[in-house]
Every structure is written in C-alpha cells, then in structure tokens.
Short mmCIF file of C-alpha atoms in Angstrom, two decimals:
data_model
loop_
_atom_site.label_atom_id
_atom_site.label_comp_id
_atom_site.label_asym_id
_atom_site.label_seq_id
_atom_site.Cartn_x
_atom_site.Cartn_y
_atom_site.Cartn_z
CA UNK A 1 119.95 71.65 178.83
CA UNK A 2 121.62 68.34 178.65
CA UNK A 3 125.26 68.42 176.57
CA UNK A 4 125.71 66.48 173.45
CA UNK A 5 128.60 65.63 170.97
CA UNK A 6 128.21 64.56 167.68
CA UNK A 7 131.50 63.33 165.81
CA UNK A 8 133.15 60.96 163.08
CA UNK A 9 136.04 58.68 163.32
CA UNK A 10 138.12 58.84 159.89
CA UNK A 11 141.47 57.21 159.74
CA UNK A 12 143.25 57.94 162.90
CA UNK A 13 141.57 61.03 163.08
CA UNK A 14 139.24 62.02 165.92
CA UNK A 15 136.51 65.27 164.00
CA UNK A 16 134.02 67.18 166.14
CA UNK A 17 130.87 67.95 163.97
CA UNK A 18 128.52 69.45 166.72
CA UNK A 19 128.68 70.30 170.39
CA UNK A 20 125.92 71.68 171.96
CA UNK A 21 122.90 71.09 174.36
CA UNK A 22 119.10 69.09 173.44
CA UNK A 23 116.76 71.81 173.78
CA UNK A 24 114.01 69.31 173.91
CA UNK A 25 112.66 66.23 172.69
CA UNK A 26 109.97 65.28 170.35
CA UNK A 27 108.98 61.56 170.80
CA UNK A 28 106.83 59.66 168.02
CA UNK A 29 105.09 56.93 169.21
CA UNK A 30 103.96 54.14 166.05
CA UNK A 31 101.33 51.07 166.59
CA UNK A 32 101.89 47.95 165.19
CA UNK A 33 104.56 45.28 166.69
CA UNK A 34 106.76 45.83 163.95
CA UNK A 35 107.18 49.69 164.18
CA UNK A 36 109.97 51.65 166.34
CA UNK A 37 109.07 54.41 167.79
CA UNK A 38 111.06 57.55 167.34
CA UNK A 39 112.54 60.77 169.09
CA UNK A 40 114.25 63.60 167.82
CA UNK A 41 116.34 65.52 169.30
CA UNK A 42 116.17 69.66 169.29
CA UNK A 43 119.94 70.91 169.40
CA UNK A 44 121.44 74.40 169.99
CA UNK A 45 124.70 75.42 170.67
CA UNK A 46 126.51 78.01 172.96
CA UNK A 47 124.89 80.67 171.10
CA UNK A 48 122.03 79.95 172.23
CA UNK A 49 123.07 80.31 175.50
CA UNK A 50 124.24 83.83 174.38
CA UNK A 51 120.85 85.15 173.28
CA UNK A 52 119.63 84.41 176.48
CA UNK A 53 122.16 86.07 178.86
CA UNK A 54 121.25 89.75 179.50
CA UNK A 55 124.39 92.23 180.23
CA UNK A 56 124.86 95.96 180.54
CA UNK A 57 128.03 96.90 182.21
CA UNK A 58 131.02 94.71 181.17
CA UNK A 59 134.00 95.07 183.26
CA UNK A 60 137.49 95.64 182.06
CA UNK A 61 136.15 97.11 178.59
CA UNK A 62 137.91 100.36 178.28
CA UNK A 63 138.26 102.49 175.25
CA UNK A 64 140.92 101.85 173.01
CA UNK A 65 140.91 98.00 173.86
CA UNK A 66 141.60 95.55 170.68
CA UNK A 67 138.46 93.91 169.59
CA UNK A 68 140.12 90.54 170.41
CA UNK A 69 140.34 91.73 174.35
CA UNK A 70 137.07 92.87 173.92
CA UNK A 71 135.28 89.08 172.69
CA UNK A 72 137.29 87.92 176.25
CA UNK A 73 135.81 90.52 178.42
CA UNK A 74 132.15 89.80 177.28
CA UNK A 75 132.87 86.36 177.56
CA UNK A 76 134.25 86.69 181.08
CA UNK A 77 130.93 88.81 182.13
CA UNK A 78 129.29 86.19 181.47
CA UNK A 79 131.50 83.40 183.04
CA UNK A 80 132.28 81.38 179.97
CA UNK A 81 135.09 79.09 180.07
CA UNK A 82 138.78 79.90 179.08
CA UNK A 83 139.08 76.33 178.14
CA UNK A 84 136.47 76.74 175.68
CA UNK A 85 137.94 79.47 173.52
CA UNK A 86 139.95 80.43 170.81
CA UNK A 87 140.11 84.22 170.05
CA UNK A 88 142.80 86.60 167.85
CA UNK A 89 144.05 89.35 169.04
CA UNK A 90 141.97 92.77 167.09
CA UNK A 91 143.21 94.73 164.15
CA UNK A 92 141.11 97.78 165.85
CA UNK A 93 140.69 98.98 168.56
CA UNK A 94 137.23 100.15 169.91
CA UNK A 95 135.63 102.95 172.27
CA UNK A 96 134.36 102.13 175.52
CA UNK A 97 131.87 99.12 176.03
CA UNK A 98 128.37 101.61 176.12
CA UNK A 99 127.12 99.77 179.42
CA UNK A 100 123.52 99.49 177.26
CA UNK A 101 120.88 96.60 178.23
CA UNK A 102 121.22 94.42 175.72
CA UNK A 103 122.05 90.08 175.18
CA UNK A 104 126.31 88.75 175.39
CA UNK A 105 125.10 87.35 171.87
CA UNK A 106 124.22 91.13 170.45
CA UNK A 107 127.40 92.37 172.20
CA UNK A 108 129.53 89.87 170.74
CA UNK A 109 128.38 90.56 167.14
CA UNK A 110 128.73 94.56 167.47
CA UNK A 111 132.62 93.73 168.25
CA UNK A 112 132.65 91.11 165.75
CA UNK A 113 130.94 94.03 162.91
CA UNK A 114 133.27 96.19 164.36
CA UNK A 115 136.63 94.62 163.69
CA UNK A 116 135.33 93.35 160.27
CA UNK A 117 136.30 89.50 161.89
CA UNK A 118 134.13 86.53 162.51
CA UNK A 119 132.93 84.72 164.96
CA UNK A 120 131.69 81.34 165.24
CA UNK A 121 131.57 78.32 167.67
CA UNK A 122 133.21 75.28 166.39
CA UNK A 123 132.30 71.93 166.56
CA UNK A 124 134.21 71.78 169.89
CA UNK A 125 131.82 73.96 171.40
CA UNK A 126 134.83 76.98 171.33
CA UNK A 127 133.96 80.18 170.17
CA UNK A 128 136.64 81.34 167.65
CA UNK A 129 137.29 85.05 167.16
CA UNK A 130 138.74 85.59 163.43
CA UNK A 131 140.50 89.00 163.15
CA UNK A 132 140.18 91.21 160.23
CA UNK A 133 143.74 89.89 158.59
CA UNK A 134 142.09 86.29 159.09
CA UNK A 135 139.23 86.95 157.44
CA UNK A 136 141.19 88.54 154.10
CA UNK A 137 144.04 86.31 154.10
CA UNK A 138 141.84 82.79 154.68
CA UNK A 139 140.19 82.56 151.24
CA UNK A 140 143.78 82.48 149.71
CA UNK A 141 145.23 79.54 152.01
CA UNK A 142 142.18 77.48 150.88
CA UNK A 143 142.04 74.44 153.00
CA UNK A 144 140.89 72.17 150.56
CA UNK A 145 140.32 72.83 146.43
CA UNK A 146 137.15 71.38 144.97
CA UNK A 147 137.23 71.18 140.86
CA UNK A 148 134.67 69.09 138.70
CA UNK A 149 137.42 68.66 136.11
CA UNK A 150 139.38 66.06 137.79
CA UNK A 151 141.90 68.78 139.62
CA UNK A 152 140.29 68.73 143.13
CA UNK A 153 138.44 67.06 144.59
CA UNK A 154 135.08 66.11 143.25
CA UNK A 155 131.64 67.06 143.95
CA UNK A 156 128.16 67.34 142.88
CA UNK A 157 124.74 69.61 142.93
CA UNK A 158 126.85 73.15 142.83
CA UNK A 159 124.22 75.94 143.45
CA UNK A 160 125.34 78.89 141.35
CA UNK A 161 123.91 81.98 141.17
CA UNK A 162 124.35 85.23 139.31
CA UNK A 163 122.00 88.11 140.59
CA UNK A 164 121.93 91.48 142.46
CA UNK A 165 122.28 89.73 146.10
CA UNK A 166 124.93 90.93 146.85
CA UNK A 167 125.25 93.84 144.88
CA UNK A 168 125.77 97.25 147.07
CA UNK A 169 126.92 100.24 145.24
CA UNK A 170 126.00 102.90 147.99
CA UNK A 171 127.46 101.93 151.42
CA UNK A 172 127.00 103.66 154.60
CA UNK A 173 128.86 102.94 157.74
CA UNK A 174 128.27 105.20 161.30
CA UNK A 175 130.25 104.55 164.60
CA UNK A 176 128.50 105.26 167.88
CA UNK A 177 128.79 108.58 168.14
CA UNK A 178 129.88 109.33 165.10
CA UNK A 179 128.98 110.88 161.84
CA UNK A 180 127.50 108.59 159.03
CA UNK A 181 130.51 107.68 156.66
CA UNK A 182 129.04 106.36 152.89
CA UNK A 183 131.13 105.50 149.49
CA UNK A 184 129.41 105.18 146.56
CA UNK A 185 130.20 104.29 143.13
CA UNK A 186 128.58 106.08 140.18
CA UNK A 187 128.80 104.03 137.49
CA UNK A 188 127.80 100.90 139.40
CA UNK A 189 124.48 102.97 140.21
CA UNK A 190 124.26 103.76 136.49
CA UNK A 191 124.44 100.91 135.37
CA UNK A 192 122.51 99.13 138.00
CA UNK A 193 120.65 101.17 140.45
CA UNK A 194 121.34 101.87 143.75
CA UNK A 195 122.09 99.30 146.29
CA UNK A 196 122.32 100.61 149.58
CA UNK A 197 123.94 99.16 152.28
CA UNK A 198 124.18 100.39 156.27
CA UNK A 199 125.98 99.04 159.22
CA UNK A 200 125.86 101.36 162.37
CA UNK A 201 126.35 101.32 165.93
CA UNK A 202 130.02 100.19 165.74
CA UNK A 203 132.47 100.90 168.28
CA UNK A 204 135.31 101.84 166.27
CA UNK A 205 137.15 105.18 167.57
CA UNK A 206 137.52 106.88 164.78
CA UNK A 207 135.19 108.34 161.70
CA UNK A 208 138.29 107.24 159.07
CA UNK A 209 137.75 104.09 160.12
CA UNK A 210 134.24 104.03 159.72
CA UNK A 211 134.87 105.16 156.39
CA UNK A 212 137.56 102.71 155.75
CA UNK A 213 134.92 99.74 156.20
CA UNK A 214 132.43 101.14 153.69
CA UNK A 215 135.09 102.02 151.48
CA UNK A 216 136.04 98.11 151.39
CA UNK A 217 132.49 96.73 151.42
CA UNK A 218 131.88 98.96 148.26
CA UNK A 219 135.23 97.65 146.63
CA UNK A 220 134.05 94.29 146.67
CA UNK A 221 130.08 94.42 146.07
CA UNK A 222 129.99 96.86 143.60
CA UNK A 223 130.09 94.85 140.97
CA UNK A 224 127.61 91.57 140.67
CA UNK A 225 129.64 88.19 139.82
CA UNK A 226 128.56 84.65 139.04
CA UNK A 227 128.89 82.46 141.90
CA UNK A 228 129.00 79.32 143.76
CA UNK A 229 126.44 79.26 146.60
CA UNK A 230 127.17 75.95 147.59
CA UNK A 231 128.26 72.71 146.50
CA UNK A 232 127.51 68.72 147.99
CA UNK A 233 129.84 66.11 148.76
CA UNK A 234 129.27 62.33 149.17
CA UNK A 235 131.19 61.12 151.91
CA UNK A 236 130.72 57.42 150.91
CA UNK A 237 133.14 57.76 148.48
CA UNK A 238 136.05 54.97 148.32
CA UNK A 239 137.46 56.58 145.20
CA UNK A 240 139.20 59.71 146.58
CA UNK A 241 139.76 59.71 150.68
CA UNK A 242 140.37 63.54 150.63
CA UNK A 243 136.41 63.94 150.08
CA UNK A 244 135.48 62.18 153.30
CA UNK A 245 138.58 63.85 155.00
CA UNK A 246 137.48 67.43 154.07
CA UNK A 247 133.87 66.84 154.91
CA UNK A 248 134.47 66.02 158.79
CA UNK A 249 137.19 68.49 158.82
CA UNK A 250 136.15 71.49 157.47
CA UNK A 251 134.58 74.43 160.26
CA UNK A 252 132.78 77.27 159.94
CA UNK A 253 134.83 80.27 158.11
CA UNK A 254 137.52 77.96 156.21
CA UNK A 255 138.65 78.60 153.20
CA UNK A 256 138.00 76.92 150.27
CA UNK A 257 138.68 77.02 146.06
CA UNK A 258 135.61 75.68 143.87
CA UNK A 259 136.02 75.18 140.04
CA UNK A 260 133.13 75.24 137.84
CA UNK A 261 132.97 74.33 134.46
CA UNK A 262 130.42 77.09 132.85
CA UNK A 263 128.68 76.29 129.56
CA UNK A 264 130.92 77.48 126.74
CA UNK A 265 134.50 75.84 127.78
CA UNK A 266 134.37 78.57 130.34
CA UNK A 267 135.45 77.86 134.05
CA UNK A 268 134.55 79.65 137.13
CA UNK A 269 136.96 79.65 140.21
CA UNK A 270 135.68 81.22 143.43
CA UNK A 271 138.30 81.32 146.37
CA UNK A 272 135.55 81.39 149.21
CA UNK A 273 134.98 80.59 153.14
CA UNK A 274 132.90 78.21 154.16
CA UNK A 275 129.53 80.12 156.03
CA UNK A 276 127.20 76.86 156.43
CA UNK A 277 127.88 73.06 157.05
CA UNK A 278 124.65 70.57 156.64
CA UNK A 279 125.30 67.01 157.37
CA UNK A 280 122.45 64.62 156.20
CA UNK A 281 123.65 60.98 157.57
CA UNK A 282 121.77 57.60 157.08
CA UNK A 283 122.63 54.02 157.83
CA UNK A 284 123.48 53.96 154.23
CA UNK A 285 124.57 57.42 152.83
CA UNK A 286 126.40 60.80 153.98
CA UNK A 287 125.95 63.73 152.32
CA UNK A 288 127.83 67.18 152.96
CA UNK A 289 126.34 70.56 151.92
CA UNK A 290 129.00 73.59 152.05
CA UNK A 291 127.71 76.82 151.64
CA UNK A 292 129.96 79.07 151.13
CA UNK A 293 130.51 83.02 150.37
CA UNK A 294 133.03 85.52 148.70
CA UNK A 295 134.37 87.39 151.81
CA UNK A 296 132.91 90.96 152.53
CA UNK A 297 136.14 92.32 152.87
CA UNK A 298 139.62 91.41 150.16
CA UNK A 299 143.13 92.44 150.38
CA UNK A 300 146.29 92.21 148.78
CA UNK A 301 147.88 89.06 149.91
CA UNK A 302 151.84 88.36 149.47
CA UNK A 303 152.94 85.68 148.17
CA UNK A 304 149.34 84.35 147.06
CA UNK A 305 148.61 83.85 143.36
CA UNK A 306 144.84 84.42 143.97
CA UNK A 307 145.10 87.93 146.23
CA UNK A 308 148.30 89.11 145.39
CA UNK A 309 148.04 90.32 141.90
CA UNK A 310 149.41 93.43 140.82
CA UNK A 311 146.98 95.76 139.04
CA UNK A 312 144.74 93.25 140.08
CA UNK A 313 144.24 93.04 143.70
CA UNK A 314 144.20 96.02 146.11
CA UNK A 315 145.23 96.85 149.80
CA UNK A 316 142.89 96.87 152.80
CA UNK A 317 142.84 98.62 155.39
#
C-alpha cells in the first residue's frame, strides 16, 4: 500500500479530507492524439488495514477495564501508532477480552457496540473513540446549523424520508455470557407491528446494563419520525463562506441541526450527527453530500434547549 492525503486549503485553514493507502490502480488507456489517458486510484483507509489483521489474545485487557483502555489495548496488539489516535476514556467498563480468533477491526467494533460510542478514522488517518456521553451530548452542540429559510446556512437536494427504517419496538440485547435482556413497547407493536431488534456478544459486565442499552434503543426507535437522510452543499459558493468552511471541516460523527420547510408552513428540525461524507470535485464544481442520522442513543442534556427539556427529554443511562 502506498499512503495518500487528500486535503483543501480554505482561508488560512489547513482541512484533511482523506488519509489512507491506493489499494490499486486502474489505468485507461484512449487512442487518438488528442485524448489523455486516465488512472484511478482505489483508496482505503486504516480500516482496512484492520479487517485484515487477525488477533486472539490481547494483552493488558482485563475485566473491568473502561472501553476507552480497551480501543488502546487492541490497538497496541496490533502495533498501531500512539501518534495516530484520539480515544475517550469509557463510560463502561467491560469483562475480560475473550482471547477468540477473530480480525482488530471485529474487536474494535464489539467494544465500540459495547460502550454505545463510535468509532471512526478521521481524515488524519486517527482513529477517534467517541464515548457514550459524546455520542448523546454531540447532536446538541451542533457544529454547524443548516436551514433553507435563510437562518443557516443554505443547502440543496435534502433526502427526507418517513418510513419504518428505523422503527424497532421489540429490542433485545445479550452480553457474553449473559442472559438475553429485551424491552418492548406494546402499543408501538399495536399500532405498527413488531420490529425486532438484537445486538449480542457484548462485553459489558453486567445483565442491567445489557438491559439498560435496549431499554434506550427502544426509547428512541419506537416511534417512526420524518427525517432528513441527507442534504448537499455547493462549495463554490461566494455568497456565504460558512458553506465552504463547514464542508472541509466537518468529520465523521459531528453534529449538526437541519431545517426543513415541510409542505403546509410546517418545518422540520433534526439535531443529527454526521454518519457519511461524499465529496464529488471537478475542475469546475464541488459538491458535498452529508448523510446524516438521529443518534441511537438520547439523553437529557443541561443547559441545551434541544435535549434538555423537561417533560420532554429523558435521562440515559
């Protein structure tokens, strides 16, 4: 693998979009004098490196180590480099690493399901480790606010959707070990069917904490909502600077507010973090896709007008 970096120069700022490694190249040869001939380049980053590196035992993984310690321990099994690595201290703690065959990448992501965090590998080439108080409190610090009414900043082509995605009235959670854990609400399945969820195989220590997580997932899927899938920016824009700005500096699990104006006078507001980035760059034009998601997992926030509503918004765990 040969390393490559891919950024943007905006103002006096300096904004990593991608770095990674050229998996391989395809090269497309044209006749004709007047032709260039092309090659594209086949890019993955450090998870892909992940995927590939088998690991059974991991050293220094004890039981009742945060999940935080945990991310550091896989990534030090498989000699990955402090420099490159940005990781919170866990809100849980987990059992024992279980010393199974399996990939860093698969190992990674059953600590990652575990804590209810997220992980991710900026465009720095850094994996980040977001803790579970991250992950509730980021949607209400957005970093940026994007309106179609003139109070944020602007954008076009939102994809919004209202369907039973990601509907789950029945959820059931099981720790290794463990006894299956599952919340349910009735008159979501009345009125809707049943929606089952499962995530198992986790490595927190206790069974109330296995219930804890399915207890949250149901809180906040239990009930379908219109909402914004994604929205497009165009960075050519000499109108408002913050659009170019917030479309070289947004990462992966940001927060972000999106107005919609619905038909009727009706608006839609979706405090959300940002799950995809697609960049789609010509000599001419530069367009920014955000997708973006509702968190799994909502708290009460203080001090936030968005998740810290009495009668409105309720405490995680």
């Amino acid at each position: 693998f040969l390393q490559i970096i891919i950024f943007a120069n905006y103002g006096p700022g300096h904004y990593f979009l991608f770095s990674g490694f050229i998996q391989f190249y395809d090269t497309n040869f044209y006749q004709g004098n007047e032709d260039l001939n092309r090659v594209l380049l086949r890019c993955v980053d450090g998870f892909r490196l992940f995927a590939g590196a088998q690991i059974s035992t991991v050293s220094g993984a004890p039981a009742g180590q945060d999940s935080g310690a945990r991310v550091n321990a896989i990534l030090d099994a498989i000699d990955f480099p402090l420099s490159l690595r940005d990781i919170d201290t866990g809100d849980s703690t987990l059992q024992a690493d279980p010393g199974t065959s399996r990939t860093a990448l698969e190992a990674l992501q059953t600590v990652e399901n575990s804590e209810f965090g997220g992980i991710f590998l900026d465009g720095q080439g850094r994996v980040n480790f977001k803790n579970r108080t991250a992950m509730v409190s980021t949607p209400s610090t957005a970093a940026y606010t994007f309106a179609d009414d003139g109070s944020g900043i602007s954008y076009n082509n939102a994809i919004v959707a209202f369907d039973d995605t990601t509907l789950l009235n029945s959820v059931t959670v099981s720790r290794v070990g463990g006894t299956p854990q599952t919340a349910f609400d009735q008159t979501s399945i009345d009125t809707f069917f049943v929606h089952s969820g499962t995530r198992d195989n986790i490595l927190v220590q206790t069974d109330a904490e296995a219930l804890n997580q399915a207890q949250a997932i149901l809180a906040t899927r239990k009930d379908p909502e219109a909402r914004v899938d994604s929205i497009q920016l165009n960075l050519y824009d000499d109108i408002n600077p913050s659009k170019p700005l917030s479309g070289v500096d947004i990462d992966l699990l940001d927060g972000v507010t999106v107005l919609k104006t619905m038909p009727g006078s009706t608006t839609l507001t979706q405090n959300s973090v940002v799950i995809g980035i697609h960049h789609d760059v010509t000599k001419t034009t530069w367009l920014t896709t955000l997708f973006t998601s509702e968190p799994l997992l909502s708290g009460f926030v203080l001090d936030s007008t968005i998740d810290g509503i009495l009668g409105t918004d309720v405490l995680s765990y």
